[in-house]
């Protein structure tokens, strides 16, 4: 109802505005000193401007404006809605500053240039959806949306949020929220809260917005028969971003993923991740992927081919960890080999003739670039020096050079004798001189002693004489010297002389 501060302006007009709906066919002007109160009414101005120099209050009704909005007076809205709806023209909104508070603004304007907010906007809810093309914001003040920033385009209909003046930053204070299908430039989220814009793009110069990262697949490098370094770039676009590569042997079908790399910042960041375990001479397809709160885009498909493997494995062989002798034909082989493509089989023989790649007798192992194993093996034949030979083959069929190791098999114990005090039959002291004589095909290296055949002295280098302390007490004393198959035993009678 339009009223003068001093009385009713026109009775006929006042009665018309008491209806539930009212359509205005000309620009709607509220002069200074007058006020308009929409309380549950609807005011529809499909093509007209709203010019307020007085006072306008929209409590619960809806005011639909197809023209411009110019407020130089006062405006307030508790639960009402103001809709900007033109399909044929751009609309300009001058709010009059943050003292003029909108409850809800709904944008349905579908013109290419859309709606421009010239000065600081203050509203509870700002809504714009599919069909809206553009919203522009002035650089003066902060555009505040206190409750809901509900601006979402749709696939094929991206809403542009841009400065009213080219390249001039505009400030937004909105709740932390998630929106979609926007194209945003020069926006500063003034309160420091993040607006996550899914399926959206940045035109640059934005702060506190998170857009989907941009992932660009690059060329593979460092190609070998089993490894490659995959490259690309990722632009984080305001959010903490994780990047990785997916790969497989069929284009568009990815069966493997690399480790990840974190990316931050506003510019394109190089991403390079090395991957091993590829098959030899094989074409692989790959793409870069990146993820943050706004989305998980992927780069285009690219490919590379691993090289043919021409380098044979490098291997070694040990027997019983390098021991020189063994008293048992059962030994442990220490196998070791490396290969860039992967060691897959080994061959052990007592013959030095290298086996053919397709010969029987190769033992399969799980493919690995570094193979190490301890394997049981039985030496053949009688005592003597034994030499074994080993070869390794990789996934491409390349056979290593010959690795060999030797050990002496000695299953025969030394023979010998021991005497006490030169063969005397009795002694009055506990200290005795042992005389030893031992022979062996491969030499005698150590000896040890015992008075009870249970507790032994430490092994020591073989010598022909040794001072030894006999067990205490009178009576027959026995000294034991061990051999592989029997004890060398010598007894002496010990007694004290009066």
Short mmCIF file of C-alpha atoms in Angstrom, two decimals:
data_model
loop_
_atom_site.label_atom_id
_atom_site.label_comp_id
_atom_site.label_asym_id
_atom_site.label_seq_id
_atom_site.Cartn_x
_atom_site.Cartn_y
_atom_site.Cartn_z
CA UNK A 1 0.00 0.00 0.00
CA UNK A 2 1.43 3.39 -1.04
CA UNK A 3 0.96 6.08 1.60
CA UNK A 4 2.11 9.61 2.25
CA UNK A 5 3.70 10.39 5.54
CA UNK A 6 0.77 12.86 6.04
CA UNK A 7 -2.14 10.87 4.67
CA UNK A 8 -3.51 8.75 1.84
CA UNK A 9 -2.32 9.89 -1.60
CA UNK A 10 -5.11 8.47 -3.77
CA UNK A 11 -7.98 6.39 -2.52
CA UNK A 12 -8.39 4.50 -5.81
CA UNK A 13 -4.71 3.54 -5.91
CA UNK A 14 -4.73 2.44 -2.29
CA UNK A 15 -7.69 0.16 -2.86
CA UNK A 16 -6.07 -1.44 -5.95
CA UNK A 17 -2.95 -2.35 -3.93
CA UNK A 18 -4.93 -4.23 -1.38
CA UNK A 19 -5.47 -7.09 -3.86
CA UNK A 20 -3.37 -10.24 -3.55
CA UNK A 21 -1.63 -9.58 -6.88
CA UNK A 22 -0.78 -6.35 -8.62
CA UNK A 23 0.70 -5.75 -12.09
CA UNK A 24 2.44 -2.49 -12.88
CA UNK A 25 2.58 -1.49 -16.57
CA UNK A 26 4.87 1.50 -16.13
CA UNK A 27 8.02 2.24 -14.17
CA UNK A 28 7.29 2.05 -10.44
CA UNK A 29 8.50 5.09 -8.53
CA UNK A 30 8.29 5.70 -4.81
CA UNK A 31 8.87 9.39 -4.21
CA UNK A 32 10.73 10.71 -1.23
CA UNK A 33 8.40 10.94 1.75
CA UNK A 34 6.29 7.97 0.64
CA UNK A 35 6.53 4.32 1.44
CA UNK A 36 5.40 1.04 -0.10
CA UNK A 37 4.67 -1.99 2.08
CA UNK A 38 4.24 -5.41 0.41
CA UNK A 39 2.87 -7.77 3.03
CA UNK A 40 1.92 -11.01 1.29
CA UNK A 41 1.10 -9.19 -1.96
CA UNK A 42 2.75 -9.84 -5.33
CA UNK A 43 3.99 -6.97 -7.44
CA UNK A 44 4.82 -7.91 -11.04
CA UNK A 45 6.73 -5.48 -13.26
CA UNK A 46 7.73 -7.60 -16.28
CA UNK A 47 9.59 -4.83 -18.12
CA UNK A 48 9.52 -1.85 -15.80
CA UNK A 49 12.10 -0.25 -13.51
CA UNK A 50 11.80 0.08 -9.76
CA UNK A 51 12.85 3.55 -8.56
CA UNK A 52 12.72 4.10 -4.83
CA UNK A 53 13.51 7.45 -3.28
CA UNK A 54 11.18 6.81 -0.37
CA UNK A 55 10.81 3.62 1.67
CA UNK A 56 10.00 0.08 0.46
CA UNK A 57 9.38 -2.91 2.70
CA UNK A 58 8.74 -6.43 1.39
CA UNK A 59 7.61 -8.55 4.33
CA UNK A 60 6.24 -11.75 2.78
CA UNK A 61 5.36 -10.91 -0.78
CA UNK A 62 7.24 -11.25 -4.05
CA UNK A 63 8.31 -8.33 -6.18
CA UNK A 64 9.21 -9.34 -9.73
CA UNK A 65 11.23 -6.79 -11.66
CA UNK A 66 12.00 -6.96 -15.37
CA UNK A 67 13.81 -3.64 -15.48
CA UNK A 68 16.44 -1.94 -13.37
CA UNK A 69 16.37 -1.50 -9.60
CA UNK A 70 17.44 1.85 -8.25
CA UNK A 71 17.23 2.45 -4.53
CA UNK A 72 18.24 5.85 -3.21
CA UNK A 73 15.85 5.68 -0.28
CA UNK A 74 15.49 2.88 2.24
CA UNK A 75 14.65 -0.76 1.62
CA UNK A 76 14.05 -3.70 3.94
CA UNK A 77 12.82 -7.24 3.52
CA UNK A 78 12.07 -9.72 6.31
CA UNK A 79 10.76 -12.80 4.45
CA UNK A 80 9.92 -11.39 1.06
CA UNK A 81 11.51 -12.14 -2.30
CA UNK A 82 12.74 -9.85 -5.05
CA UNK A 83 13.04 -11.56 -8.42
CA UNK A 84 15.00 -10.20 -11.40
CA UNK A 85 13.40 -11.90 -14.36
CA UNK A 86 14.02 -10.31 -17.74
CA UNK A 87 14.74 -12.51 -20.72
CA UNK A 88 15.19 -9.64 -23.16
CA UNK A 89 17.52 -7.17 -21.46
CA UNK A 90 20.33 -6.81 -18.98
CA UNK A 91 19.30 -5.56 -15.56
CA UNK A 92 21.10 -3.16 -13.26
CA UNK A 93 20.69 -3.23 -9.49
CA UNK A 94 21.71 -0.36 -7.23
CA UNK A 95 20.93 -1.55 -3.73
CA UNK A 96 21.69 1.62 -1.86
CA UNK A 97 24.33 -0.09 0.28
CA UNK A 98 24.34 -2.74 2.98
CA UNK A 99 21.80 -0.81 5.06
CA UNK A 100 19.25 -1.99 2.51
CA UNK A 101 18.84 -5.66 3.28
CA UNK A 102 17.17 -8.17 0.99
CA UNK A 103 15.79 -11.35 2.51
CA UNK A 104 15.86 -13.35 -0.73
CA UNK A 105 16.99 -12.41 -4.21
CA UNK A 106 16.09 -14.83 -6.99
CA UNK A 107 17.67 -14.42 -10.42
CA UNK A 108 15.88 -15.85 -13.46
CA UNK A 109 17.23 -13.32 -15.97
CA UNK A 110 18.36 -15.25 -19.05
CA UNK A 111 19.88 -12.38 -21.03
CA UNK A 112 23.51 -12.80 -22.09
CA UNK A 113 24.61 -9.84 -19.96
CA UNK A 114 22.44 -10.91 -17.04
CA UNK A 115 22.21 -8.87 -13.83
CA UNK A 116 24.76 -6.37 -12.51
CA UNK A 117 24.94 -5.40 -8.83
CA UNK A 118 26.50 -1.97 -8.94
CA UNK A 119 27.11 -1.46 -5.23
CA UNK A 120 27.41 -3.56 -2.10
CA UNK A 121 24.71 -6.21 -1.89
CA UNK A 122 23.34 -7.51 1.39
CA UNK A 123 20.87 -10.41 1.37
CA UNK A 124 20.02 -13.58 3.23
CA UNK A 125 19.73 -15.87 0.22
CA UNK A 126 20.94 -15.34 -3.33
CA UNK A 127 19.56 -17.88 -5.79
CA UNK A 128 20.36 -18.31 -9.47
CA UNK A 129 19.92 -21.50 -11.45
CA UNK A 130 19.96 -23.01 -14.93
CA UNK A 131 18.99 -20.45 -17.56
CA UNK A 132 20.89 -17.58 -15.95
CA UNK A 133 23.89 -16.53 -18.02
CA UNK A 134 25.77 -13.92 -16.02
CA UNK A 135 25.98 -12.05 -12.72
CA UNK A 136 28.29 -9.06 -12.39
CA UNK A 137 29.40 -7.42 -9.16
CA UNK A 138 30.70 -3.94 -8.47
CA UNK A 139 34.03 -3.32 -6.77
CA UNK A 140 32.55 -1.03 -4.10
CA UNK A 141 32.10 -2.64 -0.68
CA UNK A 142 31.51 -6.30 0.12
CA UNK A 143 28.68 -8.31 -1.39
CA UNK A 144 27.31 -10.19 1.61
CA UNK A 145 25.14 -13.30 1.45
CA UNK A 146 24.47 -14.25 5.05
CA UNK A 147 22.51 -17.50 4.76
CA UNK A 148 22.58 -19.28 1.40
CA UNK A 149 24.72 -18.65 -1.66
CA UNK A 150 22.63 -20.83 -3.95
CA UNK A 151 24.08 -20.04 -7.37
CA UNK A 152 24.28 -23.12 -9.58
CA UNK A 153 24.32 -23.53 -13.31
CA UNK A 154 23.93 -26.81 -15.13
CA UNK A 155 25.78 -28.91 -17.65
CA UNK A 156 25.85 -26.83 -20.82
CA UNK A 157 24.73 -23.72 -18.90
CA UNK A 158 27.62 -22.24 -16.93
CA UNK A 159 26.80 -19.07 -15.01
CA UNK A 160 29.50 -16.41 -15.25
CA UNK A 161 30.36 -14.48 -12.09
CA UNK A 162 32.45 -11.48 -13.13
CA UNK A 163 33.44 -7.97 -12.07
CA UNK A 164 31.13 -5.14 -13.18
CA UNK A 165 34.25 -3.29 -14.31
CA UNK A 166 36.78 -5.33 -16.26
CA UNK A 167 39.70 -6.63 -14.16
CA UNK A 168 38.39 -5.01 -10.95
CA UNK A 169 38.28 -7.32 -7.95
CA UNK A 170 34.92 -7.79 -6.26
CA UNK A 171 34.48 -9.02 -2.71
CA UNK A 172 32.08 -11.69 -1.56
CA UNK A 173 31.21 -12.69 2.00
CA UNK A 174 29.24 -15.95 1.79
CA UNK A 175 28.90 -19.06 3.95
CA UNK A 176 31.24 -21.95 3.24
CA UNK A 177 29.32 -23.79 0.59
CA UNK A 178 29.49 -25.92 -2.54
CA UNK A 179 28.22 -24.63 -5.86
CA UNK A 180 28.45 -25.94 -9.40
CA UNK A 181 28.76 -25.00 -13.06
CA UNK A 182 30.18 -21.52 -12.60
CA UNK A 183 32.84 -19.49 -14.36
CA UNK A 184 34.38 -17.09 -11.83
CA UNK A 185 36.95 -14.32 -12.15
CA UNK A 186 38.39 -11.59 -9.91
CA UNK A 187 36.43 -12.75 -6.87
CA UNK A 188 37.74 -12.42 -3.33
CA UNK A 189 35.93 -14.37 -0.60
CA UNK A 190 36.34 -11.60 1.92
CA UNK A 191 35.62 -13.59 5.10
CA UNK A 192 38.27 -16.24 4.39
CA UNK A 193 35.71 -19.04 4.04
CA UNK A 194 36.01 -21.34 1.05
CA UNK A 195 33.50 -21.67 -1.73
CA UNK A 196 33.92 -25.02 -3.46
CA UNK A 197 32.94 -24.73 -7.11
CA UNK A 198 32.39 -28.13 -8.71
CA UNK A 199 32.20 -28.54 -12.50
CA UNK A 200 33.40 -24.95 -12.67
CA UNK A 201 36.25 -22.96 -14.16
CA UNK A 202 38.37 -20.11 -12.93
CA UNK A 203 38.99 -17.07 -15.08
CA UNK A 204 41.86 -16.18 -12.77
CA UNK A 205 42.52 -13.78 -9.90
CA UNK A 206 40.24 -15.54 -7.42
CA UNK A 207 40.87 -16.01 -3.70
CA UNK A 208 39.34 -18.54 -1.29
CA UNK A 209 37.60 -20.37 -4.10
CA UNK A 210 38.31 -24.02 -4.83
CA UNK A 211 37.88 -25.13 -8.43
CA UNK A 212 38.48 -28.57 -9.95
CA UNK A 213 42.18 -29.02 -10.70
CA UNK A 214 43.40 -28.96 -14.26
CA UNK A 215 45.27 -32.13 -15.24
CA UNK A 216 47.33 -32.32 -18.44
CA UNK A 217 49.00 -35.59 -19.45
CA UNK A 218 52.60 -35.22 -20.62
CA UNK A 219 55.10 -37.48 -22.35
CA UNK A 220 56.69 -40.52 -20.72
CA UNK A 221 60.46 -40.48 -20.22
CA UNK A 222 63.24 -42.74 -18.99
CA UNK A 223 61.87 -45.76 -20.81
CA UNK A 224 63.46 -49.12 -20.09
CA UNK A 225 62.34 -52.68 -20.57
CA UNK A 226 60.45 -52.60 -17.27
CA UNK A 227 60.08 -49.01 -16.09
CA UNK A 228 59.17 -45.47 -17.13
CA UNK A 229 58.66 -42.01 -15.67
CA UNK A 230 55.20 -40.63 -16.44
CA UNK A 231 54.90 -36.84 -16.64
CA UNK A 232 52.18 -34.22 -16.67
CA UNK A 233 51.10 -30.95 -15.09
CA UNK A 234 48.43 -30.18 -12.51
CA UNK A 235 46.98 -26.81 -11.55
CA UNK A 236 45.56 -27.09 -8.02
CA UNK A 237 43.12 -24.15 -8.42
CA UNK A 238 42.87 -23.22 -4.77
CA UNK A 239 42.51 -26.58 -3.06
CA UNK A 240 44.83 -29.19 -1.62
CA UNK A 241 45.23 -31.52 -4.57
CA UNK A 242 46.48 -35.08 -4.99
CA UNK A 243 47.70 -36.32 -8.38
CA UNK A 244 48.61 -39.73 -9.78
CA UNK A 245 48.75 -41.74 -13.01
CA UNK A 246 46.46 -44.58 -14.10
CA UNK A 247 47.78 -47.06 -16.67
CA UNK A 248 47.00 -50.29 -18.49
CA UNK A 249 47.66 -52.20 -21.70
CA UNK A 250 44.29 -51.30 -23.28
CA UNK A 251 43.39 -47.73 -24.16
CA UNK A 252 40.81 -46.41 -21.69
CA UNK A 253 41.11 -49.44 -19.42
CA UNK A 254 43.33 -48.75 -16.43
CA UNK A 255 44.41 -51.65 -14.25
CA UNK A 256 47.22 -49.97 -12.32
CA UNK A 257 47.84 -46.71 -10.46
CA UNK A 258 51.07 -45.00 -9.45
CA UNK A 259 51.98 -43.51 -6.14
CA UNK A 260 50.60 -40.03 -5.49
CA UNK A 261 52.09 -36.55 -5.49
CA UNK A 262 50.63 -33.52 -3.68
CA UNK A 263 50.20 -30.28 -5.60
CA UNK A 264 49.39 -26.77 -4.33
CA UNK A 265 49.43 -23.23 -5.63
CA UNK A 266 47.72 -21.43 -8.49
CA UNK A 267 50.04 -22.27 -11.38
CA UNK A 268 50.69 -25.43 -13.35
CA UNK A 269 52.96 -27.76 -11.37
CA UNK A 270 55.04 -30.46 -13.01
CA UNK A 271 54.22 -34.00 -11.86
CA UNK A 272 56.62 -36.86 -12.58
CA UNK A 273 56.25 -40.32 -11.07
CA UNK A 274 58.49 -43.31 -11.81
CA UNK A 275 56.85 -46.71 -12.14
CA UNK A 276 58.52 -50.13 -12.47
CA UNK A 277 57.28 -53.65 -13.04
CA UNK A 278 56.15 -53.17 -16.64
CA UNK A 279 56.39 -56.03 -19.13
CA UNK A 280 59.13 -56.02 -21.76
CA UNK A 281 58.36 -54.66 -25.26
CA UNK A 282 54.78 -53.74 -24.33
CA UNK A 283 52.62 -50.71 -25.16
CA UNK A 284 50.97 -49.06 -22.16
CA UNK A 285 48.27 -46.38 -22.08
CA UNK A 286 48.16 -43.84 -19.28
CA UNK A 287 46.60 -40.59 -18.09
CA UNK A 288 47.14 -38.19 -15.24
CA UNK A 289 44.40 -37.73 -12.61
CA UNK A 290 44.02 -35.03 -9.98
CA UNK A 291 41.60 -34.65 -7.08
CA UNK A 292 40.52 -31.93 -4.68
CA UNK A 293 37.24 -31.04 -2.98
CA UNK A 294 35.84 -29.59 -6.20
CA UNK A 295 36.36 -32.59 -8.44
CA UNK A 296 38.54 -35.32 -9.95
CA UNK A 297 39.38 -34.46 -13.55
CA UNK A 298 41.68 -36.54 -15.74
CA UNK A 299 44.07 -35.73 -18.51
CA UNK A 300 43.90 -37.16 -22.01
CA UNK A 301 45.07 -40.67 -22.86
CA UNK A 302 48.72 -41.10 -23.90
CA UNK A 303 50.91 -44.12 -24.55
CA UNK A 304 54.48 -45.42 -24.41
CA UNK A 305 56.21 -48.70 -25.19
CA UNK A 306 58.77 -50.40 -22.99
CA UNK A 307 62.02 -51.33 -24.69
CA UNK A 308 63.28 -54.79 -25.54
CA UNK A 309 65.45 -56.30 -22.81
CA UNK A 310 68.96 -57.03 -24.10
CA UNK A 311 70.90 -56.90 -20.85
CA UNK A 312 71.34 -60.22 -19.07
CA UNK A 313 71.02 -60.58 -15.29
CA UNK A 314 74.11 -60.23 -13.11
CA UNK A 315 74.35 -63.05 -10.59
CA UNK A 316 76.50 -64.66 -7.93
CA UNK A 317 76.69 -67.98 -6.08
CA UNK A 318 77.86 -68.93 -2.60
CA UNK A 319 77.99 -72.24 -0.71
CA UNK A 320 77.41 -72.29 3.04
CA UNK A 321 77.98 -68.51 3.16
CA UNK A 322 81.50 -68.85 1.76
CA UNK A 323 82.78 -71.67 4.01
CA UNK A 324 85.89 -73.50 2.77
CA UNK A 325 84.93 -76.95 4.11
CA UNK A 326 81.81 -78.94 4.85
CA UNK A 327 81.51 -82.24 6.70
CA UNK A 328 78.12 -82.96 5.14
CA UNK A 329 77.07 -83.42 1.52
CA UNK A 330 73.95 -81.40 2.30
CA UNK A 331 74.82 -77.72 1.80
CA UNK A 332 73.02 -74.40 1.38
CA UNK A 333 73.42 -72.46 -1.85
CA UNK A 334 73.35 -68.66 -1.57
CA UNK A 335 71.76 -67.41 -4.81
CA UNK A 336 71.69 -63.75 -5.80
CA UNK A 337 70.96 -61.89 -9.05
CA UNK A 338 69.69 -58.53 -10.32
CA UNK A 339 68.01 -57.56 -13.57
CA UNK A 340 66.10 -54.47 -14.71
CA UNK A 341 63.30 -56.50 -16.29
CA UNK A 342 63.15 -59.17 -13.61
CA UNK A 343 64.88 -62.47 -12.81
CA UNK A 344 62.47 -65.34 -13.44
CA UNK A 345 64.51 -68.62 -13.30
CA UNK A 346 67.88 -70.03 -12.19
CA UNK A 347 69.93 -73.11 -13.08
CA UNK A 348 72.51 -74.85 -10.85
CA UNK A 349 74.86 -77.57 -12.05
CA UNK A 350 78.18 -79.26 -11.27
CA UNK A 351 79.03 -78.84 -14.96
CA UNK A 352 80.56 -75.62 -16.22
CA UNK A 353 78.77 -75.86 -19.58
CA UNK A 354 76.16 -73.06 -19.82
CA UNK A 355 72.60 -74.36 -20.33
CA UNK A 356 70.46 -73.30 -23.27
CA UNK A 357 67.66 -70.83 -22.49
CA UNK A 358 65.10 -73.53 -23.26
CA UNK A 359 66.88 -76.43 -21.57
CA UNK A 360 65.23 -78.55 -18.87
CA UNK A 361 66.35 -78.00 -15.30
CA UNK A 362 65.63 -74.30 -14.92
CA UNK A 363 63.90 -73.50 -11.62
CA UNK A 364 61.18 -70.82 -11.75
CA UNK A 365 60.95 -67.98 -9.23
CA UNK A 366 58.61 -65.03 -8.87
CA UNK A 367 59.84 -62.30 -11.22
CA UNK A 368 61.87 -59.73 -9.35
CA UNK A 369 64.52 -57.17 -10.17
CA UNK A 370 66.57 -58.29 -7.16
CA UNK A 371 66.56 -62.01 -6.40
CA UNK A 372 68.07 -63.49 -3.24
CA UNK A 373 67.46 -66.98 -1.86
CA UNK A 374 69.05 -69.75 0.18
CA UNK A 375 68.45 -73.15 -1.41
CA UNK A 376 69.29 -76.64 -0.13
CA UNK A 377 71.56 -78.75 -2.35
CA UNK A 378 73.26 -82.15 -2.04
CA UNK A 379 76.84 -82.51 -3.23
CA UNK A 380 77.57 -85.63 -5.21
CA UNK A 381 80.57 -88.00 -5.12
CA UNK A 382 83.23 -88.68 -2.52
CA UNK A 383 85.27 -86.29 -0.41
CA UNK A 384 87.18 -83.59 -2.20
CA UNK A 385 86.87 -80.16 -3.74
CA UNK A 386 83.43 -79.46 -5.22
CA UNK A 387 82.65 -76.64 -7.65
CA UNK A 388 79.12 -75.65 -8.56
CA UNK A 389 77.92 -73.30 -11.32
CA UNK A 390 74.83 -71.09 -11.52
CA UNK A 391 73.06 -69.12 -14.25
CA UNK A 392 70.08 -66.75 -14.12
CA UNK A 393 67.55 -65.85 -16.82
CA UNK A 394 65.31 -62.77 -17.06
CA UNK A 395 61.78 -62.26 -18.36
CA UNK A 396 63.12 -61.59 -21.87
CA UNK A 397 65.10 -64.86 -21.94
CA UNK A 398 68.55 -63.32 -21.49
CA UNK A 399 70.91 -65.69 -19.65
CA UNK A 400 73.52 -64.38 -17.22
CA UNK A 401 77.21 -65.16 -17.26
CA UNK A 402 78.47 -68.08 -15.20
CA UNK A 403 78.67 -67.71 -11.43
CA UNK A 404 80.59 -70.35 -9.49
CA UNK A 405 81.63 -71.29 -5.98
CA UNK A 406 83.76 -74.09 -4.49
CA UNK A 407 83.82 -75.96 -1.19
CA UNK A 408 85.74 -79.00 0.05
CA UNK A 409 83.69 -81.97 1.20
CA UNK A 410 85.46 -83.73 4.09
CA UNK A 411 83.45 -86.45 5.80
CA UNK A 412 86.51 -88.34 7.27
CA UNK A 413 87.69 -87.48 10.79
CA UNK A 414 91.35 -86.89 11.54
CA UNK A 415 93.32 -89.83 13.10
CA UNK A 416 95.81 -89.39 15.90
CA UNK A 417 97.01 -90.09 19.41
CA UNK A 418 97.53 -88.22 22.63
CA UNK A 419 99.97 -88.96 25.49
CA UNK A 420 100.15 -87.47 28.98
CA UNK A 421 103.53 -86.52 30.42
CA UNK A 422 105.37 -88.46 27.70
CA UNK A 423 103.44 -91.66 28.42
CA UNK A 424 104.06 -91.82 32.18
CA UNK A 425 101.61 -94.01 34.09
CA UNK A 426 101.40 -91.78 37.17
CA UNK A 427 101.88 -88.20 38.28
CA UNK A 428 101.78 -86.44 41.61
CA UNK A 429 100.68 -83.02 40.21
CA UNK A 430 97.55 -81.71 38.51
CA UNK A 431 99.45 -80.00 35.66
CA UNK A 432 100.32 -82.28 32.77
CA UNK A 433 101.89 -81.94 29.33
CA UNK A 434 99.78 -83.38 26.52
CA UNK A 435 101.54 -84.54 23.38
CA UNK A 436 99.32 -84.80 20.26
CA UNK A 437 99.83 -86.43 16.91
CA UNK A 438 96.99 -86.05 14.35
CA UNK A 439 96.78 -86.55 10.61
CA UNK A 440 94.06 -85.74 8.06
CA UNK A 441 93.83 -85.61 4.28
CA UNK A 442 92.93 -81.92 4.34
CA UNK A 443 94.88 -80.99 7.46
CA UNK A 444 94.08 -80.64 11.16
CA UNK A 445 93.13 -77.10 12.11
CA UNK A 446 91.73 -77.12 15.64
CA UNK A 447 91.66 -79.03 18.92
CA UNK A 448 89.84 -78.91 22.27
CA UNK A 449 89.95 -80.90 25.52
CA UNK A 450 87.80 -82.25 28.34
CA UNK A 451 88.30 -84.07 31.67
CA UNK A 452 84.78 -85.54 31.69
CA UNK A 453 83.75 -85.81 28.02
CA UNK A 454 81.02 -83.22 28.76
CA UNK A 455 82.52 -79.84 29.50
CA UNK A 456 84.98 -78.76 26.81
CA UNK A 457 87.60 -76.10 26.49
CA UNK A 458 87.22 -73.57 23.69
CA UNK A 459 88.45 -74.65 20.26
CA UNK A 460 91.96 -73.50 19.52
CA UNK A 461 94.52 -73.85 16.76
CA UNK A 462 96.08 -77.30 16.48
CA UNK A 463 99.49 -77.78 18.16
CA UNK A 464 101.52 -80.89 19.01
CA UNK A 465 101.83 -80.01 22.73
CA UNK A 466 99.48 -78.45 25.25
CA UNK A 467 99.73 -77.83 29.00
CA UNK A 468 96.57 -79.14 30.68
CA UNK A 469 95.19 -79.19 34.21
CA UNK A 470 93.93 -82.62 35.30
CA UNK A 471 90.82 -83.12 37.38
CA UNK A 472 91.45 -82.83 41.15
CA UNK A 473 91.74 -85.81 43.49
CA UNK A 474 93.75 -89.06 43.38
CA UNK A 475 92.94 -91.89 41.01
CA UNK A 476 92.87 -92.51 37.30
CA UNK A 477 92.52 -89.34 35.23
CA UNK A 478 91.25 -89.28 31.66
CA UNK A 479 91.81 -86.54 29.07
CA UNK A 480 89.50 -86.48 26.05
CA UNK A 481 90.42 -85.02 22.67
CA UNK A 482 87.45 -85.09 20.21
CA UNK A 483 87.52 -86.41 16.68
CA UNK A 484 84.73 -86.57 14.18
CA UNK A 485 83.96 -90.22 14.79
CA UNK A 486 85.61 -91.07 18.11
CA UNK A 487 87.29 -89.55 21.15
CA UNK A 488 91.05 -89.76 21.50
CA UNK A 489 91.35 -90.87 25.16
CA UNK A 490 94.35 -91.06 27.40
CA UNK A 491 94.34 -92.06 31.08
CA UNK A 492 96.96 -91.54 33.79
CA UNK A 493 97.00 -92.58 37.46
CA UNK A 494 97.42 -89.66 39.81
CA UNK A 495 98.52 -90.05 43.45
CA UNK A 496 100.32 -88.02 46.12
CA UNK A 497 103.73 -89.16 47.49
CA UNK A 498 104.26 -89.02 51.26
#
